Each structure stands twice: as C-alpha cells, then as structure tokens.
C-alpha cells in the first residue's frame, strides 16, 4: 500500500466557491437567472480589449509561452515603478505564495497567520512540514502578531490586507511600524489581492509595493489579476520583492508556469485601467448600499475595504448555512463562512441590478 506523507492527515482541501453549474444542476434554475456573488469576481468582467486580444492570439495556444514573460513584467514594472528583476509572475497569486513557502520553510519551522485568513497560507505551510500558529482575533491585530512572534519566531508571517475572507484592512502607518519592530529574519508576505479596493475607499489603507519592499527587504508583496481586473478564469498573479528575494523565489518556479493567453490578458488589462477605475467606483457605491441595509436591518457586519462584505447571522435567527442554502435555492450564490468557524455570510458586491435582488431577498432571510 502506498504510504502518504503524515502531514496530509492534518490537511483539508481548499473549499472553493460554488459554481453556477452546480446551482443549475441541483435546482434546475436557468443559468441566466443565477446570481453568483460568492467568489469575489469582477461582476462586470474584464475590459473588452482584453477579450479581443485573447481572441486574436488564440491560434497561438499550441506554442509554449515566452518563459521570460518580459512583456508582462515590463508592464507590471511600469505600474509599480520597480525593475523587472523584482517581479515574479505566477499561475494566480496562490502559486507565488507557494513558491515563497517552499523557498523559506523547512520541517518544524514556524509560520504565523491571522485566525481568520486565506486558507492556502496554512495549507502551503503544512505541506512544507512547518508548524502554523495563529492569533485569536477575527480582524488583524498587529500587537497580537508581535506578542506571538516573540514566542514562536516565525520564518514566514502572512498579512492579508484588505483581508480575505472578512474584509478588514490595516493602515500603512501601522504596518510600517509593525515591520520596524519585527525581526528582519522573518519573511513577511503582504497579500494585496484586494489592495486596489482598499485604496479606493481609504488612501490610508494603501500600501505601495515599491515603497514597502524598498524599506523592508524581508517583505514579499503579492497581487492578482483575478479581482479588480476580472481575470479569475485566467489564473494570473504576481509577486514583488527585492531582487535577491525574487532571484531565490524564482528557483521554485517550474517552466512555463503562466499560459501565454493568461500573460497576454494580464498585459492588456494593464493597458485598460479606465475599465478598472469604473469598476472601483461602482463597487464603492454599491458597497455603501449593503452597509446602509445592514444598519437599517440591525445586521452586524465588518467594515470592508474589499469587493465584498461580511454579514453575521443573528444569534437567535437562521444560521449562516441556513440562509446560504435558502438563497442557493433561489439562484443566489453567496459564501457561507462556516468553514472558517464564523456564523457569517460573505457577499461579493455585484452589479446594481444584482444587488437589488440580493438585498430584497436578504430582507426575508434575516428575520
């Protein structure tokens, strides 16, 4: 019998958001009537120019990509005002997070994460044989991180800001003070998948990639094209750090880790920032509607700096799972946070007409 790694005994597979196809199969709902607001995708999709560029290049899919990804790295370098040798592309930002873990962690090393955070930090760390420690608070508490860091001496510390899955965000000044007090031997991963949304809502929450990695060589800044750029299906992300850090992380990268169509889509997306600006404006306006609704209905929620909002189920009402299942039968896909041990729902901010239906339906669910 095959003997598997003992670390697998403590691992759970990542639970992805429910796809539209599942709702169609289980409940017989017409696909055009399904509202999917469970995976934090851009409800407007990517820029039309990106679609056209991919269509025009589709005949090239039989060829391997240019493994230097120079066009994409140059475009990212212009956006973040860094040199291309400080950038690594990946098959989603998940992949560059995996690279970082495998580059630094050994068996028995410590990793420090927030209590409620992106599940892959724990999974990648455990795959390396590391020990994962977490704070006790739901929003990020930097003092709690510092106290625990003194005890466990982490090789890697993950800060997700704005955070997934609940949406809180740290201020730049607090993060910089935290980094000054932390050991420079700890690799600090700043997962900035939702940074554009945080910047749109509050400039004080914006952490510039160049500035933070210039000031702190032990910081690895990661981002994605899945959220604000609407390229979730293309699986394309990136990491930014010092040239020395990136040189070492690059050693973990397999050849052709990003498809040529994905790299092209991301490069073209960076040339269509007006599409992003329009989406950010709509997201902030529609987020305000959910906040107003929650206050009017006395629903506890977390102040969000992302493209989603977290609503807590009432203590003496339906559970988050009951609400999520009821909405699913009506063709509305939200994210139940039960797997994070929270009695809460995460709702991606959709298009105005989608939000009209969701908010109207939620009135009857939070009774």
Short mmCIF file of C-alpha atoms in Angstrom, two decimals:
data_model
loop_
_atom_site.label_atom_id
_atom_site.label_comp_id
_atom_site.label_asym_id
_atom_site.label_seq_id
_atom_site.Cartn_x
_atom_site.Cartn_y
_atom_site.Cartn_z
CA UNK A 1 0.00 0.00 0.00
CA UNK A 2 1.22 3.49 -0.85
CA UNK A 3 2.36 5.42 2.22
CA UNK A 4 1.37 9.08 2.11
CA UNK A 5 3.03 11.96 3.93
CA UNK A 6 1.84 12.13 7.53
CA UNK A 7 1.32 15.89 7.13
CA UNK A 8 -1.65 15.11 4.87
CA UNK A 9 -3.54 13.88 7.94
CA UNK A 10 -3.81 17.46 9.19
CA UNK A 11 -4.66 18.98 5.82
CA UNK A 12 -8.08 19.86 4.48
CA UNK A 13 -8.65 20.53 0.81
CA UNK A 14 -9.38 24.15 -0.07
CA UNK A 15 -13.10 24.80 -0.37
CA UNK A 16 -13.78 26.88 -3.47
CA UNK A 17 -16.91 28.94 -4.05
CA UNK A 18 -19.89 27.19 -5.63
CA UNK A 19 -20.02 27.43 -9.44
CA UNK A 20 -23.10 28.45 -11.43
CA UNK A 21 -23.20 24.97 -12.98
CA UNK A 22 -23.86 23.39 -9.56
CA UNK A 23 -26.94 25.55 -8.96
CA UNK A 24 -28.24 24.81 -12.45
CA UNK A 25 -27.83 21.05 -11.92
CA UNK A 26 -29.23 20.87 -8.39
CA UNK A 27 -32.14 23.29 -8.63
CA UNK A 28 -32.96 23.43 -12.33
CA UNK A 29 -32.52 27.20 -12.48
CA UNK A 30 -31.83 28.86 -15.82
CA UNK A 31 -28.15 29.92 -15.89
CA UNK A 32 -29.10 33.49 -16.85
CA UNK A 33 -31.15 33.75 -13.64
CA UNK A 34 -28.29 32.72 -11.34
CA UNK A 35 -26.53 35.49 -9.41
CA UNK A 36 -23.04 34.41 -8.41
CA UNK A 37 -21.68 36.58 -5.59
CA UNK A 38 -19.65 34.02 -3.68
CA UNK A 39 -16.13 34.16 -5.14
CA UNK A 40 -15.24 37.88 -5.21
CA UNK A 41 -15.06 38.04 -9.00
CA UNK A 42 -15.45 41.24 -11.00
CA UNK A 43 -19.18 41.20 -11.90
CA UNK A 44 -18.52 43.34 -14.98
CA UNK A 45 -15.84 41.02 -16.33
CA UNK A 46 -12.57 42.14 -17.88
CA UNK A 47 -12.10 45.01 -20.32
CA UNK A 48 -13.45 44.30 -23.84
CA UNK A 49 -9.98 44.99 -25.26
CA UNK A 50 -8.64 42.08 -23.20
CA UNK A 51 -11.22 39.70 -24.69
CA UNK A 52 -10.32 40.83 -28.20
CA UNK A 53 -6.59 40.46 -27.58
CA UNK A 54 -7.05 36.89 -26.35
CA UNK A 55 -9.33 36.02 -29.26
CA UNK A 56 -6.83 37.40 -31.76
CA UNK A 57 -4.00 35.41 -30.16
CA UNK A 58 -5.95 32.17 -29.58
CA UNK A 59 -4.37 30.40 -32.56
CA UNK A 60 -1.01 30.60 -30.72
CA UNK A 61 -2.15 28.42 -27.85
CA UNK A 62 -0.31 25.44 -29.31
CA UNK A 63 3.01 27.19 -28.60
CA UNK A 64 4.77 27.42 -25.26
CA UNK A 65 4.89 30.92 -23.75
CA UNK A 66 7.93 33.16 -23.79
CA UNK A 67 9.25 31.93 -20.47
CA UNK A 68 10.83 35.31 -19.67
CA UNK A 69 7.34 36.89 -19.56
CA UNK A 70 9.14 40.12 -20.40
CA UNK A 71 6.11 41.99 -21.76
CA UNK A 72 4.10 41.26 -18.63
CA UNK A 73 6.97 42.03 -16.27
CA UNK A 74 7.71 45.29 -18.08
CA UNK A 75 4.05 46.30 -17.82
CA UNK A 76 3.99 45.48 -14.11
CA UNK A 77 7.32 47.29 -13.65
CA UNK A 78 5.80 50.45 -15.14
CA UNK A 79 2.73 50.16 -12.95
CA UNK A 80 4.67 49.70 -9.71
CA UNK A 81 7.79 51.70 -10.64
CA UNK A 82 10.17 48.81 -9.98
CA UNK A 83 12.65 46.99 -12.18
CA UNK A 84 11.52 43.75 -13.88
CA UNK A 85 14.01 41.68 -11.87
CA UNK A 86 11.92 42.42 -8.78
CA UNK A 87 8.81 40.75 -10.21
CA UNK A 88 7.77 37.11 -10.49
CA UNK A 89 4.57 36.10 -12.34
CA UNK A 90 2.54 33.11 -11.26
CA UNK A 91 -0.45 30.94 -12.03
CA UNK A 92 -2.57 33.07 -9.73
CA UNK A 93 -1.07 34.77 -6.69
CA UNK A 94 -1.63 31.41 -4.96
CA UNK A 95 1.30 29.97 -6.87
CA UNK A 96 3.77 32.67 -5.85
CA UNK A 97 2.64 32.20 -2.24
CA UNK A 98 3.50 28.52 -2.64
CA UNK A 99 6.90 29.45 -4.12
CA UNK A 100 7.65 31.65 -1.12
CA UNK A 101 6.77 28.92 1.36
CA UNK A 102 8.90 26.29 -0.38
CA UNK A 103 11.76 28.76 -0.72
CA UNK A 104 11.94 29.53 3.01
CA UNK A 105 10.27 26.81 5.08
CA UNK A 106 11.70 23.56 6.38
CA UNK A 107 10.27 20.84 8.59
CA UNK A 108 9.46 22.21 12.03
CA UNK A 109 9.73 25.90 11.10
CA UNK A 110 7.06 28.26 12.43
CA UNK A 111 4.54 30.23 10.40
CA UNK A 112 2.30 32.94 11.82
CA UNK A 113 -1.13 33.78 10.38
CA UNK A 114 -4.27 35.57 11.45
CA UNK A 115 -7.01 33.44 13.00
CA UNK A 116 -9.39 34.13 10.09
CA UNK A 117 -7.50 34.38 6.82
CA UNK A 118 -6.95 32.84 3.38
CA UNK A 119 -6.85 29.07 3.87
CA UNK A 120 -3.95 28.44 1.49
CA UNK A 121 -1.41 30.04 3.86
CA UNK A 122 -1.96 27.16 6.26
CA UNK A 123 -2.13 24.52 3.53
CA UNK A 124 1.11 25.56 1.80
CA UNK A 125 2.91 25.84 5.14
CA UNK A 126 1.81 22.42 6.34
CA UNK A 127 2.85 20.90 3.01
CA UNK A 128 6.38 22.08 3.85
CA UNK A 129 6.22 20.40 7.26
CA UNK A 130 6.02 23.71 9.10
CA UNK A 131 4.08 24.45 12.29
CA UNK A 132 1.30 27.01 11.86
CA UNK A 133 0.43 29.40 14.68
CA UNK A 134 -2.43 31.86 14.60
CA UNK A 135 -3.71 34.86 16.52
CA UNK A 136 -7.07 34.74 18.29
CA UNK A 137 -8.80 37.78 16.79
CA UNK A 138 -11.02 37.93 13.70
CA UNK A 139 -9.71 41.26 12.31
CA UNK A 140 -5.92 41.60 12.13
CA UNK A 141 -4.38 42.69 15.45
CA UNK A 142 -0.74 43.65 14.93
CA UNK A 143 0.02 43.74 18.65
CA UNK A 144 -1.20 40.15 18.90
CA UNK A 145 1.09 39.25 15.99
CA UNK A 146 4.09 40.84 17.69
CA UNK A 147 3.43 39.13 21.00
CA UNK A 148 3.12 35.74 19.35
CA UNK A 149 6.11 36.34 17.06
CA UNK A 150 8.36 36.78 20.10
CA UNK A 151 7.38 33.29 21.23
CA UNK A 152 7.22 31.26 18.00
CA UNK A 153 9.87 33.16 15.98
CA UNK A 154 8.18 32.63 12.59
CA UNK A 155 10.13 32.08 9.39
CA UNK A 156 7.10 33.45 7.49
CA UNK A 157 4.33 35.77 8.63
CA UNK A 158 1.27 36.40 6.44
CA UNK A 159 -0.59 39.71 6.41
CA UNK A 160 -3.64 39.74 4.16
CA UNK A 161 -4.78 43.36 3.78
CA UNK A 162 -7.52 44.03 2.91
CA UNK A 163 -8.24 40.64 4.35
CA UNK A 164 -9.90 37.62 2.84
CA UNK A 165 -12.42 36.38 3.88
CA UNK A 166 -13.80 39.19 6.10
CA UNK A 167 -12.60 42.48 4.55
CA UNK A 168 -10.83 44.39 7.34
CA UNK A 169 -7.73 46.38 6.37
CA UNK A 170 -4.60 47.66 8.07
CA UNK A 171 -3.32 51.21 7.73
CA UNK A 172 0.02 51.78 6.05
CA UNK A 173 1.45 53.58 9.08
CA UNK A 174 0.54 50.70 11.40
CA UNK A 175 2.03 48.11 9.05
CA UNK A 176 5.29 50.06 8.72
CA UNK A 177 5.61 50.44 12.49
CA UNK A 178 4.90 46.73 12.85
CA UNK A 179 7.60 45.85 10.31
CA UNK A 180 10.15 48.04 12.14
CA UNK A 181 9.51 46.09 15.36
CA UNK A 182 9.56 42.64 13.75
CA UNK A 183 12.71 40.60 13.21
CA UNK A 184 14.15 41.22 9.72
CA UNK A 185 14.80 37.47 9.55
CA UNK A 186 11.05 36.84 9.19
CA UNK A 187 9.72 36.85 5.64
CA UNK A 188 6.56 38.97 5.72
CA UNK A 189 4.12 38.20 2.93
CA UNK A 190 1.71 41.06 2.28
CA UNK A 191 -1.13 39.55 0.29
CA UNK A 192 -2.54 42.56 -1.55
CA UNK A 193 -5.16 40.82 -3.69
CA UNK A 194 -7.71 43.47 -2.68
CA UNK A 195 -5.38 46.46 -2.28
CA UNK A 196 -6.98 48.46 -5.11
CA UNK A 197 -10.34 48.36 -3.32
CA UNK A 198 -8.80 49.46 -0.02
CA UNK A 199 -7.09 52.38 -1.72
CA UNK A 200 -10.36 53.44 -3.35
CA UNK A 201 -12.15 53.58 0.00
CA UNK A 202 -9.36 54.96 2.21
CA UNK A 203 -5.98 56.16 0.98
CA UNK A 204 -4.53 55.43 4.42
CA UNK A 205 -5.05 51.70 3.80
CA UNK A 206 -2.93 51.77 0.64
CA UNK A 207 0.48 50.10 0.91
CA UNK A 208 2.63 50.85 -2.19
CA UNK A 209 4.55 47.80 -3.38
CA UNK A 210 7.73 49.70 -4.28
CA UNK A 211 7.86 51.70 -1.07
CA UNK A 212 7.28 48.81 1.31
CA UNK A 213 9.72 46.46 -0.44
CA UNK A 214 12.35 49.24 -0.68
CA UNK A 215 12.08 49.98 3.04
CA UNK A 216 11.81 46.36 4.15
CA UNK A 217 13.79 43.79 2.10
CA UNK A 218 12.11 40.98 4.04
CA UNK A 219 8.68 41.86 2.56
CA UNK A 220 7.17 39.88 -0.33
CA UNK A 221 4.22 41.77 -1.85
CA UNK A 222 1.72 39.70 -3.87
CA UNK A 223 -1.14 40.71 -6.14
CA UNK A 224 -3.59 39.22 -8.58
CA UNK A 225 -5.48 39.91 -11.78
CA UNK A 226 -8.42 37.79 -10.56
CA UNK A 227 -10.25 40.52 -8.68
CA UNK A 228 -10.17 44.10 -9.92
CA UNK A 229 -9.04 43.16 -13.45
CA UNK A 230 -11.71 40.46 -13.91
CA UNK A 231 -9.34 37.64 -14.94
CA UNK A 232 -10.17 34.97 -12.35
CA UNK A 233 -10.52 32.31 -15.04
CA UNK A 234 -7.09 33.09 -16.49
CA UNK A 235 -5.27 32.34 -13.20
CA UNK A 236 -2.64 35.06 -13.22
CA UNK A 237 -0.89 36.79 -10.33
CA UNK A 238 2.49 38.20 -9.35
CA UNK A 239 4.93 38.82 -6.52
CA UNK A 240 7.18 41.83 -5.91
CA UNK A 241 10.20 42.00 -3.64
CA UNK A 242 13.90 42.78 -3.50
CA UNK A 243 15.94 41.47 -6.42
CA UNK A 244 17.67 39.00 -4.08
CA UNK A 245 14.37 37.68 -2.74
CA UNK A 246 12.86 37.30 -6.21
CA UNK A 247 16.02 35.60 -7.51
CA UNK A 248 15.67 32.91 -4.84
CA UNK A 249 11.91 32.51 -5.16
CA UNK A 250 12.38 32.11 -8.93
CA UNK A 251 14.28 28.88 -8.24
CA UNK A 252 10.99 27.30 -7.16
CA UNK A 253 9.21 28.21 -10.41
CA UNK A 254 8.57 25.46 -12.98
CA UNK A 255 8.98 26.33 -16.67
CA UNK A 256 6.05 27.99 -18.44
CA UNK A 257 4.18 28.49 -15.16
CA UNK A 258 1.81 31.01 -16.77
CA UNK A 259 -0.01 30.32 -20.05
CA UNK A 260 0.66 32.61 -22.99
CA UNK A 261 -3.01 33.64 -23.14
CA UNK A 262 -3.05 34.48 -19.44
CA UNK A 263 0.13 36.57 -19.71
CA UNK A 264 -1.28 38.39 -22.74
CA UNK A 265 -4.61 39.03 -20.98
CA UNK A 266 -2.86 40.47 -17.92
CA UNK A 267 -0.58 42.68 -20.02
CA UNK A 268 -3.54 44.02 -21.99
CA UNK A 269 -5.53 44.56 -18.80
CA UNK A 270 -2.78 46.86 -17.51
CA UNK A 271 -3.32 48.97 -20.64
CA UNK A 272 -7.03 49.41 -19.82
CA UNK A 273 -7.00 50.97 -16.37
CA UNK A 274 -10.12 53.06 -17.13
CA UNK A 275 -12.15 49.83 -17.01
CA UNK A 276 -10.75 49.18 -13.54
CA UNK A 277 -11.48 52.74 -12.38
CA UNK A 278 -15.13 52.45 -13.43
CA UNK A 279 -15.47 49.14 -11.58
CA UNK A 280 -13.86 50.52 -8.42
CA UNK A 281 -16.27 53.45 -8.42
CA UNK A 282 -19.29 51.17 -8.83
CA UNK A 283 -18.03 48.76 -6.16
CA UNK A 284 -17.65 51.51 -3.58
CA UNK A 285 -21.10 52.94 -4.31
CA UNK A 286 -22.77 49.53 -4.15
CA UNK A 287 -20.82 48.57 -1.02
CA UNK A 288 -22.41 51.63 0.59
CA UNK A 289 -25.85 50.19 -0.18
CA UNK A 290 -25.02 46.97 1.69
CA UNK A 291 -23.67 48.94 4.65
CA UNK A 292 -26.83 51.07 4.73
CA UNK A 293 -29.01 47.95 4.53
CA UNK A 294 -27.14 46.27 7.39
CA UNK A 295 -27.55 49.31 9.62
CA UNK A 296 -31.25 49.62 8.83
CA UNK A 297 -31.84 45.92 9.48
CA UNK A 298 -29.57 45.81 12.57
CA UNK A 299 -27.27 43.24 10.99
CA UNK A 300 -23.74 43.06 12.39
CA UNK A 301 -21.12 43.47 9.67
CA UNK A 302 -17.40 44.09 9.26
CA UNK A 303 -16.29 47.39 7.77
CA UNK A 304 -14.97 46.19 4.42
CA UNK A 305 -12.20 47.54 2.20
CA UNK A 306 -12.60 44.88 -0.48
CA UNK A 307 -15.16 43.92 -3.14
CA UNK A 308 -17.28 42.01 -0.66
CA UNK A 309 -18.91 42.47 2.73
CA UNK A 310 -19.33 40.10 5.66
CA UNK A 311 -22.75 39.88 7.36
CA UNK A 312 -23.07 37.96 10.62
CA UNK A 313 -26.19 35.85 11.13
CA UNK A 314 -28.28 36.84 14.12
CA UNK A 315 -27.78 34.85 17.30
CA UNK A 316 -31.42 33.88 17.55
CA UNK A 317 -32.28 33.64 13.87
CA UNK A 318 -31.29 31.39 10.99
CA UNK A 319 -27.68 30.27 10.82
CA UNK A 320 -25.44 31.43 8.01
CA UNK A 321 -25.66 27.95 6.50
CA UNK A 322 -29.46 28.01 6.53
CA UNK A 323 -29.52 31.43 4.91
CA UNK A 324 -26.94 30.45 2.28
CA UNK A 325 -28.87 27.28 1.38
CA UNK A 326 -32.16 29.16 1.15
CA UNK A 327 -30.62 31.74 -1.18
CA UNK A 328 -29.00 28.99 -3.23
CA UNK A 329 -32.42 27.50 -3.97
CA UNK A 330 -33.39 30.94 -5.30
CA UNK A 331 -30.38 31.09 -7.57
CA UNK A 332 -28.24 33.39 -5.41
CA UNK A 333 -24.73 32.15 -4.61
CA UNK A 334 -23.08 33.70 -1.53
CA UNK A 335 -20.22 32.34 0.58
CA UNK A 336 -21.06 30.67 3.87
CA UNK A 337 -18.14 31.22 6.27
CA UNK A 338 -18.98 28.22 8.42
CA UNK A 339 -15.74 26.54 7.29
CA UNK A 340 -13.90 29.45 8.94
CA UNK A 341 -15.89 28.83 12.14
CA UNK A 342 -17.89 32.02 11.62
CA UNK A 343 -21.67 32.23 11.62
CA UNK A 344 -21.50 34.70 8.76
CA UNK A 345 -22.01 35.25 5.04
CA UNK A 346 -19.54 36.84 2.67
CA UNK A 347 -21.29 38.68 -0.16
CA UNK A 348 -19.42 39.81 -3.26
CA UNK A 349 -20.57 43.25 -4.37
CA UNK A 350 -22.34 42.71 -7.69
CA UNK A 351 -23.78 44.88 -10.41
CA UNK A 352 -26.54 47.28 -9.28
CA UNK A 353 -29.34 45.10 -10.67
CA UNK A 354 -27.89 42.02 -8.97
CA UNK A 355 -27.62 43.84 -5.67
CA UNK A 356 -31.26 44.97 -5.99
CA UNK A 357 -32.40 41.35 -5.98
CA UNK A 358 -29.95 40.17 -3.31
CA UNK A 359 -30.82 42.96 -0.87
CA UNK A 360 -34.54 42.44 -1.40
CA UNK A 361 -34.17 38.69 -0.80
CA UNK A 362 -31.99 39.18 2.28
CA UNK A 363 -34.80 41.15 3.95
CA UNK A 364 -36.83 37.97 4.20
CA UNK A 365 -33.87 35.83 5.30
CA UNK A 366 -32.60 37.86 8.27
CA UNK A 367 -35.82 37.53 10.27
#
